[in-house]
Amino acid sequence: MQRPEAWPRPHPGEGAAAAGIGAPAPPARAGEPAEPRLQEPSLYTVKAVFILDNDGHRLLAKYYDDTFPSMKEQMAFEKNVFNKTNRTDSEIAFFGGMTIVYKSSIDLFLYVVGSSQENELMLMSVLTCLYESLNHVLRKNMEKRWLLENMDGAFLVLDEIVDGGVILESDPQQVIQKVNFRADDGGLTEQSVAQPACSLAWHLQTETLGSSSPPRNRLNGRY
C-alpha cells in the first residue's frame, strides 16, 4: 500500500499562524511588565501657566484642569517648581509627573506646564509666544513692577494664547493684534494699557529727581 504524501510544513516565520495574524496576542507572563499603551492625542495641551517673581511669589496664574484643585495645592506646586528651577540654566524640567518649560527675565519667571507625555516643543512655543507678547505690551520692560501695572493687558495676552488648556495661537504678532482689538472693544486701548507704566515712571522720577511735570506720552505725543 502506497504511503500518502505528507503536506509540506511551513518554515518558521511563514504563514498566518507564525505571524500571529488573526490570533490574539499571548498574555504577559507573570512578573513581566505589560507593554505601555500610547497616550491618545489631545487638544488639551497646557495644564497651567504662571508667572512668579524672584522670590517665588505668584504674580499671575491660570490652571486649566483639576490636577491642583485648591489654591493651597497650586501655591505649593509653584513654590516647589521655583525652588527646582530658579538657579538652573536649563529651560525644561520634569517635576511631579509634569513637563515644565520656563524662562526668566530680570525679576520674572514664566512657566508653562504640561503632562509628562506632552511635547516640549509645543509647550515651548506657548512660552515663547507669551514672553514676546508681554514684552510688547510692557514696552520691552519685562520686570515685576511693569507687569503689576499692566495686569489687565497680561491676562488678555494669556487668554489669546491658551483657552481651557487648548493652544489657540503661537504667533506673537497675531496675539498682539487680537489684544489690541479686544482692548478697543472693551475701552482698554493700547494707550490705556501703557498709561499706568508711564504714570509709575513719573512718580519714580518725582521721588528721585524732584521733577513736577509728567513725562510725555509716547503713544500720542501729548502730555
JSON list of C-alpha atoms in Angstrom, two decimals:
[
{"chain": "A", "resi": 1, "resn": "MET", "atom": "CA", "xyz": [0.00, 0.00, 0.00]},
{"chain": "A", "resi": 2, "resn": "GLN", "atom": "CA", "xyz": [1.34, 3.39, -1.02]},
{"chain": "A", "resi": 3, "resn": "ARG", "atom": "CA", "xyz": [2.07, 5.79, 1.86]},
{"chain": "A", "resi": 4, "resn": "PRO", "atom": "CA", "xyz": [0.22, 9.09, 1.48]},
{"chain": "A", "resi": 5, "resn": "GLU", "atom": "CA", "xyz": [2.42, 12.08, 0.74]},
{"chain": "A", "resi": 6, "resn": "ALA", "atom": "CA", "xyz": [2.85, 14.40, 3.72]},
{"chain": "A", "resi": 7, "resn": "TRP", "atom": "CA", "xyz": [1.87, 18.07, 3.45]},
{"chain": "A", "resi": 8, "resn": "PRO", "atom": "CA", "xyz": [4.88, 20.42, 3.43]},
{"chain": "A", "resi": 9, "resn": "ARG", "atom": "CA", "xyz": [5.45, 22.09, 6.77]},
{"chain": "A", "resi": 10, "resn": "PRO", "atom": "CA", "xyz": [5.93, 25.86, 6.76]},
{"chain": "A", "resi": 11, "resn": "HIS", "atom": "CA", "xyz": [9.28, 27.19, 7.78]},
{"chain": "A", "resi": 12, "resn": "PRO", "atom": "CA", "xyz": [9.47, 29.24, 10.98]},
{"chain": "A", "resi": 13, "resn": "GLY", "atom": "CA", "xyz": [8.23, 32.77, 10.33]},
{"chain": "A", "resi": 14, "resn": "GLU", "atom": "CA", "xyz": [6.00, 31.75, 7.38]},
{"chain": "A", "resi": 15, "resn": "GLY", "atom": "CA", "xyz": [2.24, 31.63, 7.28]},
{"chain": "A", "resi": 16, "resn": "ALA", "atom": "CA", "xyz": [-0.52, 33.36, 9.17]},
{"chain": "A", "resi": 17, "resn": "ALA", "atom": "CA", "xyz": [-0.07, 31.23, 12.25]},
{"chain": "A", "resi": 18, "resn": "ALA", "atom": "CA", "xyz": [3.63, 32.09, 12.52]},
{"chain": "A", "resi": 19, "resn": "ALA", "atom": "CA", "xyz": [2.93, 35.78, 12.00]},
{"chain": "A", "resi": 20, "resn": "GLY", "atom": "CA", "xyz": [0.17, 35.75, 14.56]},
{"chain": "A", "resi": 21, "resn": "ILE", "atom": "CA", "xyz": [-2.36, 37.12, 12.07]},
{"chain": "A", "resi": 22, "resn": "GLY", "atom": "CA", "xyz": [-5.88, 36.74, 13.37]},
{"chain": "A", "resi": 23, "resn": "ALA", "atom": "CA", "xyz": [-4.68, 35.27, 16.63]},
{"chain": "A", "resi": 24, "resn": "PRO", "atom": "CA", "xyz": [-4.92, 37.10, 19.97]},
{"chain": "A", "resi": 25, "resn": "ALA", "atom": "CA", "xyz": [-1.69, 38.37, 21.49]},
{"chain": "A", "resi": 26, "resn": "PRO", "atom": "CA", "xyz": [-0.29, 36.00, 24.10]},
{"chain": "A", "resi": 27, "resn": "PRO", "atom": "CA", "xyz": [-0.84, 37.18, 27.65]},
{"chain": "A", "resi": 28, "resn": "ALA", "atom": "CA", "xyz": [2.11, 38.61, 29.53]},
{"chain": "A", "resi": 29, "resn": "ARG", "atom": "CA", "xyz": [3.87, 36.17, 31.78]},
{"chain": "A", "resi": 30, "resn": "ALA", "atom": "CA", "xyz": [3.69, 36.61, 35.49]},
{"chain": "A", "resi": 31, "resn": "GLY", "atom": "CA", "xyz": [6.22, 39.17, 36.66]},
{"chain": "A", "resi": 32, "resn": "GLU", "atom": "CA", "xyz": [6.69, 40.74, 33.20]},
{"chain": "A", "resi": 33, "resn": "PRO", "atom": "CA", "xyz": [5.58, 44.37, 32.80]},
{"chain": "A", "resi": 34, "resn": "ALA", "atom": "CA", "xyz": [2.72, 44.98, 30.41]},
{"chain": "A", "resi": 35, "resn": "GLU", "atom": "CA", "xyz": [3.51, 46.84, 27.21]},
{"chain": "A", "resi": 36, "resn": "PRO", "atom": "CA", "xyz": [2.94, 50.59, 27.63]},
{"chain": "A", "resi": 37, "resn": "ARG", "atom": "CA", "xyz": [-0.08, 51.99, 25.84]},
{"chain": "A", "resi": 38, "resn": "LEU", "atom": "CA", "xyz": [0.35, 55.04, 23.68]},
{"chain": "A", "resi": 39, "resn": "GLN", "atom": "CA", "xyz": [-1.48, 58.07, 25.02]},
{"chain": "A", "resi": 40, "resn": "GLU", "atom": "CA", "xyz": [-4.22, 59.30, 22.74]},
{"chain": "A", "resi": 41, "resn": "PRO", "atom": "CA", "xyz": [-3.51, 62.78, 21.34]},
{"chain": "A", "resi": 42, "resn": "SER", "atom": "CA", "xyz": [-5.47, 65.59, 22.96]},
{"chain": "A", "resi": 43, "resn": "LEU", "atom": "CA", "xyz": [-6.09, 69.25, 22.24]},
{"chain": "A", "resi": 44, "resn": "TYR", "atom": "CA", "xyz": [-5.78, 69.97, 25.95]},
{"chain": "A", "resi": 45, "resn": "THR", "atom": "CA", "xyz": [-2.05, 70.55, 25.92]},
{"chain": "A", "resi": 46, "resn": "VAL", "atom": "CA", "xyz": [-1.47, 73.04, 28.73]},
{"chain": "A", "resi": 47, "resn": "LYS", "atom": "CA", "xyz": [-2.20, 72.31, 32.36]},
{"chain": "A", "resi": 48, "resn": "ALA", "atom": "CA", "xyz": [-1.11, 75.64, 33.80]},
{"chain": "A", "resi": 49, "resn": "VAL", "atom": "CA", "xyz": [0.64, 78.92, 33.09]},
{"chain": "A", "resi": 50, "resn": "PHE", "atom": "CA", "xyz": [2.06, 81.07, 35.86]},
{"chain": "A", "resi": 51, "resn": "ILE", "atom": "CA", "xyz": [4.48, 83.93, 36.41]},
{"chain": "A", "resi": 52, "resn": "LEU", "atom": "CA", "xyz": [6.45, 84.30, 39.65]},
{"chain": "A", "resi": 53, "resn": "ASP", "atom": "CA", "xyz": [8.74, 86.99, 40.98]},
{"chain": "A", "resi": 54, "resn": "ASN", "atom": "CA", "xyz": [12.33, 86.37, 42.00]},
{"chain": "A", "resi": 55, "resn": "ASP", "atom": "CA", "xyz": [11.19, 85.31, 45.48]},
{"chain": "A", "resi": 56, "resn": "GLY", "atom": "CA", "xyz": [8.84, 82.66, 44.11]},
{"chain": "A", "resi": 57, "resn": "HIS", "atom": "CA", "xyz": [5.67, 84.64, 44.81]},
{"chain": "A", "resi": 58, "resn": "ARG", "atom": "CA", "xyz": [2.79, 84.41, 42.36]},
{"chain": "A", "resi": 59, "resn": "LEU", "atom": "CA", "xyz": [2.08, 87.39, 40.11]},
{"chain": "A", "resi": 60, "resn": "LEU", "atom": "CA", "xyz": [-0.19, 85.74, 37.53]},
{"chain": "A", "resi": 61, "resn": "ALA", "atom": "CA", "xyz": [-1.51, 82.18, 37.24]},
{"chain": "A", "resi": 62, "resn": "LYS", "atom": "CA", "xyz": [-4.11, 80.14, 35.40]},
{"chain": "A", "resi": 63, "resn": "TYR", "atom": "CA", "xyz": [-4.81, 76.42, 35.84]},
{"chain": "A", "resi": 64, "resn": "TYR", "atom": "CA", "xyz": [-6.77, 74.53, 33.20]},
{"chain": "A", "resi": 65, "resn": "ASP", "atom": "CA", "xyz": [-7.58, 71.22, 34.88]},
{"chain": "A", "resi": 66, "resn": "ASP", "atom": "CA", "xyz": [-8.15, 69.79, 38.35]},
{"chain": "A", "resi": 67, "resn": "THR", "atom": "CA", "xyz": [-4.65, 68.46, 38.91]},
{"chain": "A", "resi": 68, "resn": "PHE", "atom": "CA", "xyz": [-4.26, 71.05, 41.67]},
{"chain": "A", "resi": 69, "resn": "PRO", "atom": "CA", "xyz": [-7.85, 71.84, 42.67]},
{"chain": "A", "resi": 70, "resn": "SER", "atom": "CA", "xyz": [-7.17, 74.12, 45.65]},
{"chain": "A", "resi": 71, "resn": "MET", "atom": "CA", "xyz": [-5.27, 77.35, 45.94]},
{"chain": "A", "resi": 72, "resn": "LYS", "atom": "CA", "xyz": [-3.08, 75.80, 48.64]},
{"chain": "A", "resi": 73, "resn": "GLU", "atom": "CA", "xyz": [-2.02, 72.96, 46.33]},
{"chain": "A", "resi": 74, "resn": "GLN", "atom": "CA", "xyz": [-1.34, 75.36, 43.48]},
{"chain": "A", "resi": 75, "resn": "MET", "atom": "CA", "xyz": [0.83, 77.62, 45.62]},
{"chain": "A", "resi": 76, "resn": "ALA", "atom": "CA", "xyz": [2.78, 74.66, 46.99]},
{"chain": "A", "resi": 77, "resn": "PHE", "atom": "CA", "xyz": [3.37, 73.35, 43.47]},
{"chain": "A", "resi": 78, "resn": "GLU", "atom": "CA", "xyz": [4.55, 76.76, 42.26]},
{"chain": "A", "resi": 79, "resn": "LYS", "atom": "CA", "xyz": [6.94, 77.10, 45.19]},
{"chain": "A", "resi": 80, "resn": "ASN", "atom": "CA", "xyz": [8.42, 73.65, 44.59]},
{"chain": "A", "resi": 81, "resn": "VAL", "atom": "CA", "xyz": [8.83, 74.35, 40.88]},
{"chain": "A", "resi": 82, "resn": "PHE", "atom": "CA", "xyz": [10.52, 77.68, 41.64]},
{"chain": "A", "resi": 83, "resn": "ASN", "atom": "CA", "xyz": [12.95, 76.08, 44.10]},
{"chain": "A", "resi": 84, "resn": "LYS", "atom": "CA", "xyz": [13.88, 73.49, 41.49]},
{"chain": "A", "resi": 85, "resn": "THR", "atom": "CA", "xyz": [14.36, 75.90, 38.58]},
{"chain": "A", "resi": 86, "resn": "ASN", "atom": "CA", "xyz": [15.38, 79.34, 39.80]},
{"chain": "A", "resi": 87, "resn": "ARG", "atom": "CA", "xyz": [19.11, 78.56, 39.88]},
{"chain": "A", "resi": 88, "resn": "THR", "atom": "CA", "xyz": [19.43, 76.45, 36.73]},
{"chain": "A", "resi": 89, "resn": "ASP", "atom": "CA", "xyz": [20.26, 77.44, 33.17]},
{"chain": "A", "resi": 90, "resn": "SER", "atom": "CA", "xyz": [18.02, 74.79, 31.63]},
{"chain": "A", "resi": 91, "resn": "GLU", "atom": "CA", "xyz": [14.67, 75.64, 30.02]},
{"chain": "A", "resi": 92, "resn": "ILE", "atom": "CA", "xyz": [12.93, 72.30, 30.64]},
{"chain": "A", "resi": 93, "resn": "ALA", "atom": "CA", "xyz": [12.23, 70.48, 33.89]},
{"chain": "A", "resi": 94, "resn": "PHE", "atom": "CA", "xyz": [10.37, 67.29, 34.82]},
{"chain": "A", "resi": 95, "resn": "PHE", "atom": "CA", "xyz": [8.74, 67.51, 38.20]},
{"chain": "A", "resi": 96, "resn": "GLY", "atom": "CA", "xyz": [5.84, 65.74, 39.88]},
{"chain": "A", "resi": 97, "resn": "GLY", "atom": "CA", "xyz": [4.85, 63.90, 36.72]},
{"chain": "A", "resi": 98, "resn": "MET", "atom": "CA", "xyz": [4.76, 67.18, 34.77]},
{"chain": "A", "resi": 99, "resn": "THR", "atom": "CA", "xyz": [6.74, 68.64, 31.89]},
{"chain": "A", "resi": 100, "resn": "ILE", "atom": "CA", "xyz": [7.64, 72.25, 32.65]},
{"chain": "A", "resi": 101, "resn": "VAL", "atom": "CA", "xyz": [9.24, 74.82, 30.36]},
{"chain": "A", "resi": 102, "resn": "TYR", "atom": "CA", "xyz": [10.32, 78.15, 31.77]},
{"chain": "A", "resi": 103, "resn": "LYS", "atom": "CA", "xyz": [12.10, 81.41, 31.06]},
{"chain": "A", "resi": 104, "resn": "SER", "atom": "CA", "xyz": [13.35, 84.23, 33.27]},
{"chain": "A", "resi": 105, "resn": "SER", "atom": "CA", "xyz": [13.70, 87.96, 32.71]},
{"chain": "A", "resi": 106, "resn": "ILE", "atom": "CA", "xyz": [15.26, 90.19, 35.38]},
{"chain": "A", "resi": 107, "resn": "ASP", "atom": "CA", "xyz": [12.88, 89.52, 38.32]},
{"chain": "A", "resi": 108, "resn": "LEU", "atom": "CA", "xyz": [10.23, 87.48, 36.48]},
{"chain": "A", "resi": 109, "resn": "PHE", "atom": "CA", "xyz": [9.96, 83.71, 35.96]},
{"chain": "A", "resi": 110, "resn": "LEU", "atom": "CA", "xyz": [7.50, 82.47, 33.33]},
{"chain": "A", "resi": 111, "resn": "TYR", "atom": "CA", "xyz": [6.30, 78.84, 33.41]},
{"chain": "A", "resi": 112, "resn": "VAL", "atom": "CA", "xyz": [4.18, 76.67, 31.12]},
{"chain": "A", "resi": 113, "resn": "VAL", "atom": "CA", "xyz": [3.15, 73.26, 32.47]},
{"chain": "A", "resi": 114, "resn": "GLY", "atom": "CA", "xyz": [2.02, 70.16, 30.57]},
{"chain": "A", "resi": 115, "resn": "SER", "atom": "CA", "xyz": [1.68, 66.45, 31.26]},
{"chain": "A", "resi": 116, "resn": "SER", "atom": "CA", "xyz": [4.68, 64.12, 31.38]},
{"chain": "A", "resi": 117, "resn": "GLN", "atom": "CA", "xyz": [3.77, 62.88, 27.87]},
{"chain": "A", "resi": 118, "resn": "GLU", "atom": "CA", "xyz": [3.48, 66.35, 26.34]},
{"chain": "A", "resi": 119, "resn": "ASN", "atom": "CA", "xyz": [5.71, 67.54, 23.53]},
{"chain": "A", "resi": 120, "resn": "GLU", "atom": "CA", "xyz": [8.24, 70.01, 24.91]},
{"chain": "A", "resi": 121, "resn": "LEU", "atom": "CA", "xyz": [8.30, 71.92, 21.62]},
{"chain": "A", "resi": 122, "resn": "MET", "atom": "CA", "xyz": [4.57, 72.62, 21.85]},
{"chain": "A", "resi": 123, "resn": "LEU", "atom": "CA", "xyz": [4.93, 73.93, 25.38]},
{"chain": "A", "resi": 124, "resn": "MET", "atom": "CA", "xyz": [7.97, 75.97, 24.39]},
{"chain": "A", "resi": 125, "resn": "SER", "atom": "CA", "xyz": [6.02, 77.60, 21.55]},
{"chain": "A", "resi": 126, "resn": "VAL", "atom": "CA", "xyz": [3.44, 78.77, 24.12]},
{"chain": "A", "resi": 127, "resn": "LEU", "atom": "CA", "xyz": [6.17, 80.08, 26.42]},
{"chain": "A", "resi": 128, "resn": "THR", "atom": "CA", "xyz": [7.94, 81.97, 23.63]},
{"chain": "A", "resi": 129, "resn": "CYS", "atom": "CA", "xyz": [4.69, 83.50, 22.40]},
{"chain": "A", "resi": 130, "resn": "LEU", "atom": "CA", "xyz": [3.75, 84.57, 25.93]},
{"chain": "A", "resi": 131, "resn": "TYR", "atom": "CA", "xyz": [7.15, 86.15, 26.56]},
{"chain": "A", "resi": 132, "resn": "GLU", "atom": "CA", "xyz": [7.32, 88.06, 23.28]},
{"chain": "A", "resi": 133, "resn": "SER", "atom": "CA", "xyz": [3.70, 89.24, 23.52]},
{"chain": "A", "resi": 134, "resn": "LEU", "atom": "CA", "xyz": [4.19, 90.51, 27.08]},
{"chain": "A", "resi": 135, "resn": "ASN", "atom": "CA", "xyz": [7.44, 92.12, 26.06]},
{"chain": "A", "resi": 136, "resn": "HIS", "atom": "CA", "xyz": [5.49, 94.15, 23.51]},
{"chain": "A", "resi": 137, "resn": "VAL", "atom": "CA", "xyz": [2.70, 95.09, 25.92]},
{"chain": "A", "resi": 138, "resn": "LEU", "atom": "CA", "xyz": [5.21, 96.12, 28.58]},
{"chain": "A", "resi": 139, "resn": "ARG", "atom": "CA", "xyz": [7.26, 98.17, 26.09]},
{"chain": "A", "resi": 140, "resn": "LYS", "atom": "CA", "xyz": [10.25, 95.85, 26.46]},
{"chain": "A", "resi": 141, "resn": "ASN", "atom": "CA", "xyz": [10.24, 96.36, 30.24]},
{"chain": "A", "resi": 142, "resn": "MET", "atom": "CA", "xyz": [9.88, 92.74, 31.35]},
{"chain": "A", "resi": 143, "resn": "GLU", "atom": "CA", "xyz": [10.01, 93.48, 35.07]},
{"chain": "A", "resi": 144, "resn": "LYS", "atom": "CA", "xyz": [7.74, 92.87, 38.04]},
{"chain": "A", "resi": 145, "resn": "ARG", "atom": "CA", "xyz": [6.66, 96.48, 38.56]},
{"chain": "A", "resi": 146, "resn": "TRP", "atom": "CA", "xyz": [5.64, 96.95, 34.93]},
{"chain": "A", "resi": 147, "resn": "LEU", "atom": "CA", "xyz": [3.76, 93.65, 34.90]},
{"chain": "A", "resi": 148, "resn": "LEU", "atom": "CA", "xyz": [1.80, 94.60, 38.01]},
{"chain": "A", "resi": 149, "resn": "GLU", "atom": "CA", "xyz": [0.83, 97.91, 36.44]},
{"chain": "A", "resi": 150, "resn": "ASN", "atom": "CA", "xyz": [-0.32, 96.20, 33.23]},
{"chain": "A", "resi": 151, "resn": "MET", "atom": "CA", "xyz": [-2.02, 93.11, 34.64]},
{"chain": "A", "resi": 152, "resn": "ASP", "atom": "CA", "xyz": [-5.17, 93.58, 32.53]},
{"chain": "A", "resi": 153, "resn": "GLY", "atom": "CA", "xyz": [-3.11, 93.52, 29.36]},
{"chain": "A", "resi": 154, "resn": "ALA", "atom": "CA", "xyz": [-1.18, 90.47, 30.60]},
{"chain": "A", "resi": 155, "resn": "PHE", "atom": "CA", "xyz": [-4.38, 88.48, 31.15]},
{"chain": "A", "resi": 156, "resn": "LEU", "atom": "CA", "xyz": [-5.64, 89.49, 27.71]},
{"chain": "A", "resi": 157, "resn": "VAL", "atom": "CA", "xyz": [-2.41, 88.17, 26.20]},
{"chain": "A", "resi": 158, "resn": "LEU", "atom": "CA", "xyz": [-2.67, 84.85, 28.03]},
{"chain": "A", "resi": 159, "resn": "ASP", "atom": "CA", "xyz": [-6.32, 84.38, 27.08]},
{"chain": "A", "resi": 160, "resn": "GLU", "atom": "CA", "xyz": [-5.46, 84.81, 23.41]},
{"chain": "A", "resi": 161, "resn": "ILE", "atom": "CA", "xyz": [-2.73, 82.16, 23.61]},
{"chain": "A", "resi": 162, "resn": "VAL", "atom": "CA", "xyz": [-4.42, 79.45, 25.73]},
{"chain": "A", "resi": 163, "resn": "ASP", "atom": "CA", "xyz": [-8.09, 78.82, 26.39]},
{"chain": "A", "resi": 164, "resn": "GLY", "atom": "CA", "xyz": [-9.12, 75.98, 28.70]},
{"chain": "A", "resi": 165, "resn": "GLY", "atom": "CA", "xyz": [-5.78, 74.25, 28.13]},
{"chain": "A", "resi": 166, "resn": "VAL", "atom": "CA", "xyz": [-6.08, 74.40, 24.33]},
{"chain": "A", "resi": 167, "resn": "ILE", "atom": "CA", "xyz": [-3.42, 76.33, 22.42]},
{"chain": "A", "resi": 168, "resn": "LEU", "atom": "CA", "xyz": [-5.15, 78.98, 20.32]},
{"chain": "A", "resi": 169, "resn": "GLU", "atom": "CA", "xyz": [-2.21, 80.96, 18.99]},
{"chain": "A", "resi": 170, "resn": "SER", "atom": "CA", "xyz": [1.58, 80.77, 18.98]},
{"chain": "A", "resi": 171, "resn": "ASP", "atom": "CA", "xyz": [2.36, 83.81, 16.79]},
{"chain": "A", "resi": 172, "resn": "PRO", "atom": "CA", "xyz": [3.08, 86.90, 18.94]},
{"chain": "A", "resi": 173, "resn": "GLN", "atom": "CA", "xyz": [2.06, 89.30, 16.16]},
{"chain": "A", "resi": 174, "resn": "GLN", "atom": "CA", "xyz": [-1.36, 87.69, 15.89]},
{"chain": "A", "resi": 175, "resn": "VAL", "atom": "CA", "xyz": [-1.76, 87.79, 19.66]},
{"chain": "A", "resi": 176, "resn": "ILE", "atom": "CA", "xyz": [-0.89, 91.49, 19.82]},
{"chain": "A", "resi": 177, "resn": "GLN", "atom": "CA", "xyz": [-3.38, 92.33, 17.05]},
{"chain": "A", "resi": 178, "resn": "LYS", "atom": "CA", "xyz": [-6.16, 90.42, 18.82]},
{"chain": "A", "resi": 179, "resn": "VAL", "atom": "CA", "xyz": [-5.33, 92.01, 22.17]},
{"chain": "A", "resi": 180, "resn": "ASN", "atom": "CA", "xyz": [-5.48, 95.48, 20.67]},
{"chain": "A", "resi": 181, "resn": "PHE", "atom": "CA", "xyz": [-8.83, 94.64, 19.04]},
{"chain": "A", "resi": 182, "resn": "ARG", "atom": "CA", "xyz": [-10.30, 93.33, 22.29]},
{"chain": "A", "resi": 183, "resn": "ALA", "atom": "CA", "xyz": [-8.87, 96.25, 24.23]},
{"chain": "A", "resi": 184, "resn": "ASP", "atom": "CA", "xyz": [-10.52, 98.72, 21.85]},
{"chain": "A", "resi": 185, "resn": "ASP", "atom": "CA", "xyz": [-13.88, 96.97, 22.23]},
{"chain": "A", "resi": 186, "resn": "GLY", "atom": "CA", "xyz": [-13.61, 96.97, 26.00]},
{"chain": "A", "resi": 187, "resn": "GLY", "atom": "CA", "xyz": [-12.38, 100.53, 26.33]},
{"chain": "A", "resi": 188, "resn": "LEU", "atom": "CA", "xyz": [-8.88, 99.33, 27.18]},
{"chain": "A", "resi": 189, "resn": "THR", "atom": "CA", "xyz": [-6.86, 100.89, 24.37]},
{"chain": "A", "resi": 190, "resn": "GLU", "atom": "CA", "xyz": [-3.19, 100.43, 23.78]},
{"chain": "A", "resi": 191, "resn": "GLN", "atom": "CA", "xyz": [-2.72, 103.88, 25.29]},
{"chain": "A", "resi": 192, "resn": "SER", "atom": "CA", "xyz": [-4.55, 102.94, 28.49]},
{"chain": "A", "resi": 193, "resn": "VAL", "atom": "CA", "xyz": [-2.57, 99.70, 28.78]},
{"chain": "A", "resi": 194, "resn": "ALA", "atom": "CA", "xyz": [0.70, 101.62, 28.68]},
{"chain": "A", "resi": 195, "resn": "GLN", "atom": "CA", "xyz": [-0.50, 104.65, 30.69]},
{"chain": "A", "resi": 196, "resn": "PRO", "atom": "CA", "xyz": [-0.06, 103.07, 34.18]},
{"chain": "A", "resi": 197, "resn": "ALA", "atom": "CA", "xyz": [3.56, 102.33, 33.36]},
{"chain": "A", "resi": 198, "resn": "CYS", "atom": "CA", "xyz": [4.01, 105.93, 32.21]},
{"chain": "A", "resi": 199, "resn": "SER", "atom": "CA", "xyz": [2.44, 107.20, 35.44]},
{"chain": "A", "resi": 200, "resn": "LEU", "atom": "CA", "xyz": [4.64, 104.97, 37.57]},
{"chain": "A", "resi": 201, "resn": "ALA", "atom": "CA", "xyz": [7.73, 106.27, 35.78]},
{"chain": "A", "resi": 202, "resn": "TRP", "atom": "CA", "xyz": [6.61, 109.83, 36.53]},
{"chain": "A", "resi": 203, "resn": "HIS", "atom": "CA", "xyz": [6.23, 109.09, 40.26]},
{"chain": "A", "resi": 204, "resn": "LEU", "atom": "CA", "xyz": [9.67, 107.47, 40.35]},
{"chain": "A", "resi": 205, "resn": "GLN", "atom": "CA", "xyz": [11.14, 110.46, 38.57]},
{"chain": "A", "resi": 206, "resn": "THR", "atom": "CA", "xyz": [9.43, 112.84, 41.02]},
{"chain": "A", "resi": 207, "resn": "GLU", "atom": "CA", "xyz": [10.82, 110.99, 44.02]},
{"chain": "A", "resi": 208, "resn": "THR", "atom": "CA", "xyz": [14.37, 110.74, 42.70]},
{"chain": "A", "resi": 209, "resn": "LEU", "atom": "CA", "xyz": [14.85, 113.97, 40.71]},
{"chain": "A", "resi": 210, "resn": "GLY", "atom": "CA", "xyz": [12.20, 116.23, 42.18]},
{"chain": "A", "resi": 211, "resn": "SER", "atom": "CA", "xyz": [10.59, 116.83, 38.80]},
{"chain": "A", "resi": 212, "resn": "SER", "atom": "CA", "xyz": [6.96, 118.03, 38.94]},
{"chain": "A", "resi": 213, "resn": "SER", "atom": "CA", "xyz": [5.99, 117.73, 35.27]},
{"chain": "A", "resi": 214, "resn": "PRO", "atom": "CA", "xyz": [4.63, 114.42, 33.95]},
{"chain": "A", "resi": 215, "resn": "PRO", "atom": "CA", "xyz": [6.51, 112.62, 31.15]},
{"chain": "A", "resi": 216, "resn": "ARG", "atom": "CA", "xyz": [5.41, 112.92, 27.55]},
{"chain": "A", "resi": 217, "resn": "ASN", "atom": "CA", "xyz": [3.10, 110.12, 26.45]},
{"chain": "A", "resi": 218, "resn": "ARG", "atom": "CA", "xyz": [4.97, 108.12, 23.79]},
{"chain": "A", "resi": 219, "resn": "LEU", "atom": "CA", "xyz": [1.80, 106.87, 22.15]},
{"chain": "A", "resi": 220, "resn": "ASN", "atom": "CA", "xyz": [0.18, 110.14, 21.07]},
{"chain": "A", "resi": 221, "resn": "GLY", "atom": "CA", "xyz": [2.80, 112.77, 21.76]},
{"chain": "A", "resi": 222, "resn": "ARG", "atom": "CA", "xyz": [0.65, 114.63, 24.30]},
{"chain": "A", "resi": 223, "resn": "TYR", "atom": "CA", "xyz": [1.21, 115.28, 28.00]}
]
